[in-house]
PDB file of C-alpha atoms in Angstrom:
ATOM      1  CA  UNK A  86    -131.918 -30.933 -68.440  1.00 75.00           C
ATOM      2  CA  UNK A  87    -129.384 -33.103 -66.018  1.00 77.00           C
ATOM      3  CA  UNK A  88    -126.524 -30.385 -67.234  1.00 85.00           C
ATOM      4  CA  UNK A  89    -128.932 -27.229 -65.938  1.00 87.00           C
ATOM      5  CA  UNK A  90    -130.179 -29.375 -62.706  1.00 84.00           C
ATOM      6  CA  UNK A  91    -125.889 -30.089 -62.215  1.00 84.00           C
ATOM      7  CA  UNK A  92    -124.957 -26.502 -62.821  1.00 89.00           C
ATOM      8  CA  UNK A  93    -128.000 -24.943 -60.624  1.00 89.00           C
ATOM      9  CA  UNK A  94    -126.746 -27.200 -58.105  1.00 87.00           C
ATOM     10  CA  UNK A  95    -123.498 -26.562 -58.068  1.00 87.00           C
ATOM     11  CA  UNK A  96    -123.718 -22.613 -58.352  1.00 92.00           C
ATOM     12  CA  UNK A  97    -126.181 -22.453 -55.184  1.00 89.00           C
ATOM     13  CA  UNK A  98    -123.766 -24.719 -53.477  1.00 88.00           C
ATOM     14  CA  UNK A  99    -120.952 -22.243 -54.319  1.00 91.00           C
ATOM     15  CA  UNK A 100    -122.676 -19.146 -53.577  1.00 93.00           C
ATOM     16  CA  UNK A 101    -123.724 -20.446 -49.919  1.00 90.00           C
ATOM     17  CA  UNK A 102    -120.423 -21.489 -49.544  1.00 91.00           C
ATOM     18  CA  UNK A 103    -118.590 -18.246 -50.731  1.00 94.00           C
ATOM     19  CA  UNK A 104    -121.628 -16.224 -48.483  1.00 94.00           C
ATOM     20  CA  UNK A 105    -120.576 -18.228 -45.692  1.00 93.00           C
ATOM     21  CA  UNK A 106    -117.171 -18.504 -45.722  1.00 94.00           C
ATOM     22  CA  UNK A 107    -116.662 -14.842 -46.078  1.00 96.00           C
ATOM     23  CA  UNK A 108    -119.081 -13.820 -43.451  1.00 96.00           C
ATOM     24  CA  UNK A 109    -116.577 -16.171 -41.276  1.00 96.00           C
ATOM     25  CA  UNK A 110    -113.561 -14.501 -42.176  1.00 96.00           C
ATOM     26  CA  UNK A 111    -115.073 -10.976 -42.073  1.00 97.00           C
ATOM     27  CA  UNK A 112    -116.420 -11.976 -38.458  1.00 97.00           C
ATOM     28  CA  UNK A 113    -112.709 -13.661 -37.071  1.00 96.00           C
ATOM     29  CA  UNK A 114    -110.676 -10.727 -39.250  1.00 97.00           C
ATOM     30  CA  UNK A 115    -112.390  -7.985 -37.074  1.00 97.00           C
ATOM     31  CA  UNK A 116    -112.185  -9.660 -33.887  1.00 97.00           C
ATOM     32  CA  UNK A 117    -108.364 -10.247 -34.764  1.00 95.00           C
ATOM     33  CA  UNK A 118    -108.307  -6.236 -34.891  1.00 97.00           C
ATOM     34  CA  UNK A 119    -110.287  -5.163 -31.793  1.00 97.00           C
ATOM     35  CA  UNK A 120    -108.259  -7.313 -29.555  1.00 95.00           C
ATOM     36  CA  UNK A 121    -105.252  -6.106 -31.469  1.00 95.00           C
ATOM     37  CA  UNK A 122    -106.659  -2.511 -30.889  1.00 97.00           C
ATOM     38  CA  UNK A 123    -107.682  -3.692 -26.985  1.00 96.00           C
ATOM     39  CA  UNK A 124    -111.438  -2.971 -27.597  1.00 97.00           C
ATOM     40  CA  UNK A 125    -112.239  -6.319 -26.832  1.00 96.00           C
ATOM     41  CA  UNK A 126    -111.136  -8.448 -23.715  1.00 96.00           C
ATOM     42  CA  UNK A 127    -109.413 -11.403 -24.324  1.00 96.00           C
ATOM     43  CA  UNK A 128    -111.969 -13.610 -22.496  1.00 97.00           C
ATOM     44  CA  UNK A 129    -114.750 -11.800 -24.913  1.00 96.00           C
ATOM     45  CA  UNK A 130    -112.250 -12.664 -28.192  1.00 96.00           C
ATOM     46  CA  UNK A 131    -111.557 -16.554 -26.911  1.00 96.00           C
ATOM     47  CA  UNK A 132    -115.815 -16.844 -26.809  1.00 97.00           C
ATOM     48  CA  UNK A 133    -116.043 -15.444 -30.239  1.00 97.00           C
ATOM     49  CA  UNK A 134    -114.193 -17.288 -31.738  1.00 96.00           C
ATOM     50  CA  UNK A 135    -115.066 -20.197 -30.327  1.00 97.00           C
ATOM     51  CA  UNK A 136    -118.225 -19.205 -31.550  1.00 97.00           C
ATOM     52  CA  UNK A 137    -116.992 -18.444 -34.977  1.00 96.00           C
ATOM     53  CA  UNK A 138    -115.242 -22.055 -34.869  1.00 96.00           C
ATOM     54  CA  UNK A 139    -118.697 -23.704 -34.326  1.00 96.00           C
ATOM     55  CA  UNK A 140    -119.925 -21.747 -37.450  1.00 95.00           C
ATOM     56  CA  UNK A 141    -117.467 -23.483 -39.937  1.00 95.00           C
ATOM     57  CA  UNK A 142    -118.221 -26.787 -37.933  1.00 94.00           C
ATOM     58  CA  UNK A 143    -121.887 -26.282 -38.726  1.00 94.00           C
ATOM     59  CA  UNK A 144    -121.489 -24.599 -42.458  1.00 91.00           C
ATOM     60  CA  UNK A 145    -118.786 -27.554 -43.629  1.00 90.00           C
ATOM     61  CA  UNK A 146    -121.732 -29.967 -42.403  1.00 91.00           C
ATOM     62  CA  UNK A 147    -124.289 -28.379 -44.285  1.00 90.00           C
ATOM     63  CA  UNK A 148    -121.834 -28.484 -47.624  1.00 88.00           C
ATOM     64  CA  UNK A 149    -122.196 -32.081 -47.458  1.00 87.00           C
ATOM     65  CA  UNK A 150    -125.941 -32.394 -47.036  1.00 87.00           C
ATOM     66  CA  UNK A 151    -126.128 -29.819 -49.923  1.00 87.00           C
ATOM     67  CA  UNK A 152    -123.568 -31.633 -52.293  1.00 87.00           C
ATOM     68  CA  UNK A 153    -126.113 -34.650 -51.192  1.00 89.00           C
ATOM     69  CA  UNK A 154    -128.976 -33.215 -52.294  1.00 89.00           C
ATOM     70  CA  UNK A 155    -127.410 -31.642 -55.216  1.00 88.00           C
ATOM     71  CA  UNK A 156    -126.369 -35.416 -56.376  1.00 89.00           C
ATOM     72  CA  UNK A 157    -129.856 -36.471 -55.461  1.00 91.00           C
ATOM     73  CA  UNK A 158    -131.307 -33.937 -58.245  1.00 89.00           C
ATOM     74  CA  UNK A 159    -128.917 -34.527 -60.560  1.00 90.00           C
ATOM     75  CA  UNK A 160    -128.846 -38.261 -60.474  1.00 91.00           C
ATOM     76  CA  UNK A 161    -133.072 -37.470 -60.958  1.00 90.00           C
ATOM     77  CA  UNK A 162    -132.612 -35.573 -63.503  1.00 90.00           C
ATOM     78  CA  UNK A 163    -130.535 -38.007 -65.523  1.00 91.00           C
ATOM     79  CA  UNK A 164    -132.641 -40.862 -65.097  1.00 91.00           C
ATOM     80  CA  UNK A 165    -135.838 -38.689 -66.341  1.00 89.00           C
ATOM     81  CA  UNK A 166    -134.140 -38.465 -68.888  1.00 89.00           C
ATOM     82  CA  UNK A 167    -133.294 -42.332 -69.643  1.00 90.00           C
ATOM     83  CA  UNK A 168    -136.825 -42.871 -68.607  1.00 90.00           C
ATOM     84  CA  UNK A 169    -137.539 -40.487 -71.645  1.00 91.00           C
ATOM     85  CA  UNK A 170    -135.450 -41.842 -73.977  1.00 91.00           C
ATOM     86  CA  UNK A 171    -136.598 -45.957 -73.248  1.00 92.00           C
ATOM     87  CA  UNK A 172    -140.423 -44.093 -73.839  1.00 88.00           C
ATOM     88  CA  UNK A 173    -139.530 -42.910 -77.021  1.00 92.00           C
ATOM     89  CA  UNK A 174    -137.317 -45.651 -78.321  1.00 93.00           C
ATOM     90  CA  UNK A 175    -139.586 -48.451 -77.021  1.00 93.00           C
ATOM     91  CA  UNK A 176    -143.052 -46.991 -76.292  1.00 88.00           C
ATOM     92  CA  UNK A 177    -142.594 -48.429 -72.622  1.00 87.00           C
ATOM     93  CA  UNK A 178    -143.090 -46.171 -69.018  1.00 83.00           C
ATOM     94  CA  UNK A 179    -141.028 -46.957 -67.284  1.00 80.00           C
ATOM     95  CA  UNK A 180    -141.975 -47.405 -63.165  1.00 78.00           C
ATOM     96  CA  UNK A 181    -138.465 -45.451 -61.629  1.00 71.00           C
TER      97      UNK A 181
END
């Protein structure tokens, strides 16, 4: 149970992060090309990616609330099962 709670966890943490990430890229990587290509004023580039640099600000923030939670879940998950296993061994509920 803790293992599946840790690797849930940690594959939607991944995912977001990959989703993110790329979209970033994909976003800066195309402005790189229409100001190469002069489709897009200079002024118009700075703002975007100033705009793209708030992004990452705000996506490597919510990485660390999600690695949070995802500690919070697994940490629950593991003591479940301790509760569990004092119920069995000792026939006493635990409170936790």
């Amino acid at each position: 149970m803790a293992a599946a709670t840790a690797k849930g966890q940690w594959t939607a943490i991944r995912d977001e992060k990959t989703y993110q990430l790329g979209f970033i890229a994909q976003k800066t990587a195309k402005v790189m090309a229409q100001l190469a290509a002069k489709t897009i004023t200079v002024k118009a580039a700075d703002l975007t990616l100033h705009l793209l640099e708030l992004n990452l600000n705000s996506a490597l923030a919510e990485f660390e609330f999600l690695v949070y939670g995802a500690a919070q879940k697994i940490l629950n998950a593991v003591f479940d099962l301790v509760k569990t296993a004092v119920r069995n061994v000792t026939g006493v509920g635990l409170l936790f």
